[in-house]
Amino acid sequence: MKPLRLTALGLIGIVLGLLGFAAAHLSDRAGASTPVLPYSALGSMAVIAVFTLALGIRVLRWRNEETRKTMVDPIFAARTLVLAHACAYAGAVLLGWHAGVLADQIPVWAARATSPVVLQAVAMMGGGVVMIAIGLLVERFCKIPPEDNDEGESDTAPKRKTGDAEGGYARCADRGSSAAGGEAR
């Protein structure tokens, strides 16, 4: 899997910001309610973020062990990485959408500064930032540091192309054939 790119997350945020702005503007013109998530969505976002962080910490603990008595299940590590990416992308979507809604509310900000719509949008933007941060952090937890041995490069380590970042993600092939027959934990 390729690492997350901040430019991709930023682009997603900008596109969804424009869509959120347009949706808020159209809903105001139609007399409908402004399209923001309710405060209860913060609870769901917190559960997802905490769950992602807990799984990432489990992979980090395995990665930082000096003597690896048991192998981490490679499917577990891969799923944790995918969850971290999904968390970051969802955070970018939520941040962008609600920033667009908030931008639409700027002309009437003075009259409705404590409006529930403004406060909800700001809260959702904060939740989006937290989800992005946790996604990026857990992605770093899932990276395997490069192995050093007497010969310079490990024979079980995957061959890297020029320009790849140091280390890779946790994969079954990174630890040799014992990972395939190892105990899943």
PDB file of C-alpha atoms in Angstrom:
ATOM      1  CA  MET A   1       0.000   0.000   0.000  1.00  0.00           C
ATOM      2  CA  LYS A   2       1.183   3.467  -0.752  1.00  0.00           C
ATOM      3  CA  PRO A   3       1.569   5.935   2.111  1.00  0.00           C
ATOM      4  CA  LEU A   4      -0.965   8.685   2.623  1.00  0.00           C
ATOM      5  CA  ARG A   5      -0.131  11.921   0.914  1.00  0.00           C
ATOM      6  CA  LEU A   6      -1.020  15.205   2.491  1.00  0.00           C
ATOM      7  CA  THR A   7      -1.635  16.682  -0.949  1.00  0.00           C
ATOM      8  CA  ALA A   8      -4.296  14.048  -1.649  1.00  0.00           C
ATOM      9  CA  LEU A   9      -5.949  14.708   1.711  1.00  0.00           C
ATOM     10  CA  GLY A  10      -5.817  18.461   1.026  1.00  0.00           C
ATOM     11  CA  LEU A  11      -7.303  18.026  -2.429  1.00  0.00           C
ATOM     12  CA  ILE A  12     -10.136  15.925  -0.996  1.00  0.00           C
ATOM     13  CA  GLY A  13     -10.754  18.602   1.630  1.00  0.00           C
ATOM     14  CA  ILE A  14     -10.846  21.381  -0.979  1.00  0.00           C
ATOM     15  CA  VAL A  15     -13.213  19.522  -3.306  1.00  0.00           C
ATOM     16  CA  LEU A  16     -15.565  18.613  -0.467  1.00  0.00           C
ATOM     17  CA  GLY A  17     -15.314  22.173   0.841  1.00  0.00           C
ATOM     18  CA  LEU A  18     -16.570  23.486  -2.469  1.00  0.00           C
ATOM     19  CA  LEU A  19     -19.361  20.902  -2.496  1.00  0.00           C
ATOM     20  CA  GLY A  20     -20.291  21.745   1.099  1.00  0.00           C
ATOM     21  CA  PHE A  21     -20.368  25.439   0.282  1.00  0.00           C
ATOM     22  CA  ALA A  22     -22.618  24.815  -2.726  1.00  0.00           C
ATOM     23  CA  ALA A  23     -24.924  22.496  -0.778  1.00  0.00           C
ATOM     24  CA  ALA A  24     -25.257  24.953   2.119  1.00  0.00           C
ATOM     25  CA  HIS A  25     -25.930  27.821  -0.271  1.00  0.00           C
ATOM     26  CA  LEU A  26     -28.572  25.847  -2.185  1.00  0.00           C
ATOM     27  CA  SER A  27     -30.247  24.604   0.995  1.00  0.00           C
ATOM     28  CA  ASP A  28     -30.432  28.160   2.362  1.00  0.00           C
ATOM     29  CA  ARG A  29     -31.988  29.387  -0.884  1.00  0.00           C
ATOM     30  CA  ALA A  30     -34.523  26.558  -0.795  1.00  0.00           C
ATOM     31  CA  GLY A  31     -35.371  27.236   2.839  1.00  0.00           C
ATOM     32  CA  ALA A  32     -34.102  23.808   3.942  1.00  0.00           C
ATOM     33  CA  SER A  33     -31.889  23.161   6.922  1.00  0.00           C
ATOM     34  CA  THR A  34     -28.140  23.555   6.568  1.00  0.00           C
ATOM     35  CA  PRO A  35     -26.430  20.214   5.802  1.00  0.00           C
ATOM     36  CA  VAL A  36     -24.261  19.632   8.884  1.00  0.00           C
ATOM     37  CA  LEU A  37     -23.888  16.509  10.965  1.00  0.00           C
ATOM     38  CA  PRO A  38     -25.441  16.536  14.444  1.00  0.00           C
ATOM     39  CA  TYR A  39     -23.329  16.460  17.595  1.00  0.00           C
ATOM     40  CA  SER A  40     -24.053  12.748  17.987  1.00  0.00           C
ATOM     41  CA  ALA A  41     -21.748  12.129  15.009  1.00  0.00           C
ATOM     42  CA  LEU A  42     -18.844  13.195  17.230  1.00  0.00           C
ATOM     43  CA  GLY A  43     -19.461  10.075  19.297  1.00  0.00           C
ATOM     44  CA  SER A  44     -19.206   7.865  16.230  1.00  0.00           C
ATOM     45  CA  MET A  45     -16.087   9.689  15.101  1.00  0.00           C
ATOM     46  CA  ALA A  46     -14.538   9.237  18.550  1.00  0.00           C
ATOM     47  CA  VAL A  47     -15.283   5.487  18.567  1.00  0.00           C
ATOM     48  CA  ILE A  48     -13.686   5.065  15.141  1.00  0.00           C
ATOM     49  CA  ALA A  49     -10.652   7.150  16.097  1.00  0.00           C
ATOM     50  CA  VAL A  50     -10.094   5.358  19.424  1.00  0.00           C
ATOM     51  CA  PHE A  51     -10.542   1.928  17.814  1.00  0.00           C
ATOM     52  CA  THR A  52      -8.037   2.807  15.079  1.00  0.00           C
ATOM     53  CA  LEU A  53      -5.563   4.115  17.639  1.00  0.00           C
ATOM     54  CA  ALA A  54      -5.922   1.002  19.822  1.00  0.00           C
ATOM     55  CA  LEU A  55      -5.229  -1.314  16.895  1.00  0.00           C
ATOM     56  CA  GLY A  56      -2.296   0.851  15.833  1.00  0.00           C
ATOM     57  CA  ILE A  57      -0.809   0.714  19.323  1.00  0.00           C
ATOM     58  CA  ARG A  58      -1.022  -3.082  19.210  1.00  0.00           C
ATOM     59  CA  VAL A  59       0.983  -3.136  15.958  1.00  0.00           C
ATOM     60  CA  LEU A  60       3.439  -0.574  17.398  1.00  0.00           C
ATOM     61  CA  ARG A  61       4.054  -2.711  20.478  1.00  0.00           C
ATOM     62  CA  TRP A  62       4.859  -5.700  18.298  1.00  0.00           C
ATOM     63  CA  ARG A  63       7.114  -3.595  16.082  1.00  0.00           C
ATOM     64  CA  ASN A  64       9.085  -2.208  19.027  1.00  0.00           C
ATOM     65  CA  GLU A  65       9.673  -5.557  20.761  1.00  0.00           C
ATOM     66  CA  GLU A  66      13.346  -6.486  20.923  1.00  0.00           C
ATOM     67  CA  THR A  67      12.650 -10.215  20.722  1.00  0.00           C
ATOM     68  CA  ARG A  68       9.649 -11.058  18.655  1.00  0.00           C
ATOM     69  CA  LYS A  69       8.435 -14.299  20.194  1.00  0.00           C
ATOM     70  CA  THR A  70       5.207 -14.277  18.236  1.00  0.00           C
ATOM     71  CA  MET A  71       4.403 -12.900  14.839  1.00  0.00           C
ATOM     72  CA  VAL A  72       1.750 -10.298  14.396  1.00  0.00           C
ATOM     73  CA  ASP A  73      -0.923 -11.573  12.076  1.00  0.00           C
ATOM     74  CA  PRO A  74      -0.070  -9.964   8.723  1.00  0.00           C
ATOM     75  CA  ILE A  75      -3.763  -9.657   7.854  1.00  0.00           C
ATOM     76  CA  PHE A  76      -4.344  -7.832  11.148  1.00  0.00           C
ATOM     77  CA  ALA A  77      -1.515  -5.402  10.395  1.00  0.00           C
ATOM     78  CA  ALA A  78      -2.791  -4.810   6.858  1.00  0.00           C
ATOM     79  CA  ARG A  79      -6.335  -4.225   8.092  1.00  0.00           C
ATOM     80  CA  THR A  80      -5.050  -1.791  10.700  1.00  0.00           C
ATOM     81  CA  LEU A  81      -3.244   0.113   7.964  1.00  0.00           C
ATOM     82  CA  VAL A  82      -6.350   0.196   5.767  1.00  0.00           C
ATOM     83  CA  LEU A  83      -8.405   1.409   8.735  1.00  0.00           C
ATOM     84  CA  ALA A  84      -5.849   4.177   9.362  1.00  0.00           C
ATOM     85  CA  HIS A  85      -6.107   5.285   5.736  1.00  0.00           C
ATOM     86  CA  ALA A  86      -9.905   5.208   5.869  1.00  0.00           C
ATOM     87  CA  CYS A  87      -9.871   7.229   9.076  1.00  0.00           C
ATOM     88  CA  ALA A  88      -7.664   9.901   7.517  1.00  0.00           C
ATOM     89  CA  TYR A  89      -9.745  10.070   4.338  1.00  0.00           C
ATOM     90  CA  ALA A  90     -13.002  10.289   6.312  1.00  0.00           C
ATOM     91  CA  GLY A  91     -11.483  13.061   8.407  1.00  0.00           C
ATOM     92  CA  ALA A  92     -10.534  14.972   5.252  1.00  0.00           C
ATOM     93  CA  VAL A  93     -14.074  14.590   3.899  1.00  0.00           C
ATOM     94  CA  LEU A  94     -15.661  15.794   7.138  1.00  0.00           C
ATOM     95  CA  LEU A  95     -13.208  18.665   7.555  1.00  0.00           C
ATOM     96  CA  GLY A  96     -13.677  19.855   3.977  1.00  0.00           C
ATOM     97  CA  TRP A  97     -17.473  19.578   3.932  1.00  0.00           C
ATOM     98  CA  HIS A  98     -17.971  21.417   7.192  1.00  0.00           C
ATOM     99  CA  ALA A  99     -15.383  24.077   6.289  1.00  0.00           C
ATOM    100  CA  GLY A 100     -17.432  24.741   3.152  1.00  0.00           C
ATOM    101  CA  VAL A 101     -20.631  24.983   5.187  1.00  0.00           C
ATOM    102  CA  LEU A 102     -18.912  27.330   7.610  1.00  0.00           C
ATOM    103  CA  ALA A 103     -17.641  29.466   4.715  1.00  0.00           C
ATOM    104  CA  ASP A 104     -21.230  29.805   3.492  1.00  0.00           C
ATOM    105  CA  GLN A 105     -22.260  31.048   6.920  1.00  0.00           C
ATOM    106  CA  ILE A 106     -19.619  33.834   7.040  1.00  0.00           C
ATOM    107  CA  PRO A 107     -21.898  36.585   5.647  1.00  0.00           C
ATOM    108  CA  VAL A 108     -24.367  36.042   8.488  1.00  0.00           C
ATOM    109  CA  TRP A 109     -21.724  35.216  11.105  1.00  0.00           C
ATOM    110  CA  ALA A 110     -22.304  38.392  13.159  1.00  0.00           C
ATOM    111  CA  ALA A 111     -26.007  37.717  13.473  1.00  0.00           C
ATOM    112  CA  ARG A 112     -25.630  33.979  14.154  1.00  0.00           C
ATOM    113  CA  ALA A 113     -22.181  33.590  15.777  1.00  0.00           C
ATOM    114  CA  THR A 114     -23.601  31.248  18.384  1.00  0.00           C
ATOM    115  CA  SER A 115     -25.888  29.549  15.921  1.00  0.00           C
ATOM    116  CA  PRO A 116     -26.107  25.769  16.315  1.00  0.00           C
ATOM    117  CA  VAL A 117     -25.102  25.388  12.658  1.00  0.00           C
ATOM    118  CA  VAL A 118     -21.856  27.333  13.158  1.00  0.00           C
ATOM    119  CA  LEU A 119     -20.995  25.513  16.369  1.00  0.00           C
ATOM    120  CA  GLN A 120     -21.804  22.102  14.847  1.00  0.00           C
ATOM    121  CA  ALA A 121     -19.665  22.855  11.795  1.00  0.00           C
ATOM    122  CA  VAL A 122     -16.724  23.910  13.965  1.00  0.00           C
ATOM    123  CA  ALA A 123     -17.093  20.790  16.135  1.00  0.00           C
ATOM    124  CA  MET A 124     -17.191  18.524  13.059  1.00  0.00           C
ATOM    125  CA  MET A 125     -14.134  20.267  11.631  1.00  0.00           C
ATOM    126  CA  GLY A 126     -12.286  19.574  14.878  1.00  0.00           C
ATOM    127  CA  GLY A 127     -13.344  15.935  14.733  1.00  0.00           C
ATOM    128  CA  GLY A 128     -12.103  15.741  11.151  1.00  0.00           C
ATOM    129  CA  VAL A 129      -8.702  17.113  12.156  1.00  0.00           C
ATOM    130  CA  VAL A 130      -8.453  14.537  14.951  1.00  0.00           C
ATOM    131  CA  MET A 131      -9.350  11.702  12.552  1.00  0.00           C
ATOM    132  CA  ILE A 132      -6.724  12.845  10.049  1.00  0.00           C
ATOM    133  CA  ALA A 133      -4.084  13.058  12.786  1.00  0.00           C
ATOM    134  CA  ILE A 134      -4.893   9.589  14.134  1.00  0.00           C
ATOM    135  CA  GLY A 135      -4.917   8.112  10.638  1.00  0.00           C
ATOM    136  CA  LEU A 136      -1.468   9.543   9.898  1.00  0.00           C
ATOM    137  CA  LEU A 137      -0.133   8.462  13.302  1.00  0.00           C
ATOM    138  CA  VAL A 138      -1.367   4.882  13.000  1.00  0.00           C
ATOM    139  CA  GLU A 139       0.050   4.716   9.489  1.00  0.00           C
ATOM    140  CA  ARG A 140       3.462   5.471  10.991  1.00  0.00           C
ATOM    141  CA  PHE A 141       2.878   2.769  13.604  1.00  0.00           C
ATOM    142  CA  CYS A 142       2.405   0.208  10.817  1.00  0.00           C
ATOM    143  CA  LYS A 143       5.755   0.933   9.152  1.00  0.00           C
ATOM    144  CA  ILE A 144       8.490  -1.596   9.674  1.00  0.00           C
ATOM    145  CA  PRO A 145      11.880  -0.008  10.248  1.00  0.00           C
ATOM    146  CA  PRO A 146      14.661  -1.121   7.895  1.00  0.00           C
ATOM    147  CA  GLU A 147      16.545  -4.121   9.197  1.00  0.00           C
ATOM    148  CA  ASP A 148      20.280  -3.865   9.779  1.00  0.00           C
ATOM    149  CA  ASN A 149      22.441  -6.983   9.712  1.00  0.00           C
ATOM    150  CA  ASP A 150      26.069  -7.903   9.047  1.00  0.00           C
ATOM    151  CA  GLU A 151      25.625  -8.118   5.285  1.00  0.00           C
ATOM    152  CA  GLY A 152      24.023  -4.686   5.014  1.00  0.00           C
ATOM    153  CA  GLU A 153      20.646  -5.769   3.661  1.00  0.00           C
ATOM    154  CA  SER A 154      18.442  -8.581   4.845  1.00  0.00           C
ATOM    155  CA  ASP A 155      17.781 -11.417   2.460  1.00  0.00           C
ATOM    156  CA  THR A 156      14.168 -11.646   3.652  1.00  0.00           C
ATOM    157  CA  ALA A 157      13.461  -7.926   3.331  1.00  0.00           C
ATOM    158  CA  PRO A 158      11.559  -6.931   0.213  1.00  0.00           C
ATOM    159  CA  LYS A 159      13.573  -5.226  -2.492  1.00  0.00           C
ATOM    160  CA  ARG A 160      12.754  -1.536  -2.651  1.00  0.00           C
ATOM    161  CA  LYS A 161      12.594   0.573  -5.737  1.00  0.00           C
ATOM    162  CA  THR A 162      14.598   3.745  -5.937  1.00  0.00           C
ATOM    163  CA  GLY A 163      12.768   6.608  -4.262  1.00  0.00           C
ATOM    164  CA  ASP A 164      10.765   4.481  -1.790  1.00  0.00           C
ATOM    165  CA  ALA A 165      10.692   5.649   1.803  1.00  0.00           C
ATOM    166  CA  GLU A 166      12.755   3.776   4.358  1.00  0.00           C
ATOM    167  CA  GLY A 167      10.992   0.795   5.847  1.00  0.00           C
ATOM    168  CA  GLY A 168       7.817  -0.739   4.596  1.00  0.00           C
ATOM    169  CA  TYR A 169       4.470  -1.747   5.878  1.00  0.00           C
ATOM    170  CA  ALA A 170       3.961  -4.913   7.895  1.00  0.00           C
ATOM    171  CA  ARG A 171       3.635  -7.802   5.481  1.00  0.00           C
ATOM    172  CA  CYS A 172       3.967 -11.534   5.743  1.00  0.00           C
ATOM    173  CA  ALA A 173       6.994 -11.606   3.398  1.00  0.00           C
ATOM    174  CA  ASP A 174       8.935  -9.151   5.565  1.00  0.00           C
ATOM    175  CA  ARG A 175       9.707 -11.709   8.232  1.00  0.00           C
ATOM    176  CA  GLY A 176      10.509 -14.753   6.104  1.00  0.00           C
ATOM    177  CA  SER A 177       8.774 -18.083   5.823  1.00  0.00           C
ATOM    178  CA  SER A 178       8.135 -18.402   9.554  1.00  0.00           C
ATOM    179  CA  ALA A 179       5.391 -15.794   9.292  1.00  0.00           C
ATOM    180  CA  ALA A 180       3.293 -17.987   7.028  1.00  0.00           C
ATOM    181  CA  GLY A 181       3.369 -20.857   9.466  1.00  0.00           C
ATOM    182  CA  GLY A 182       3.471 -18.687  12.573  1.00  0.00           C
ATOM    183  CA  GLU A 183       0.766 -18.447  15.103  1.00  0.00           C
ATOM    184  CA  ALA A 184      -1.916 -15.865  14.339  1.00  0.00           C
ATOM    185  CA  ARG A 185      -2.496 -13.637  17.282  1.00  0.00           C
TER     186      ARG A 185
END
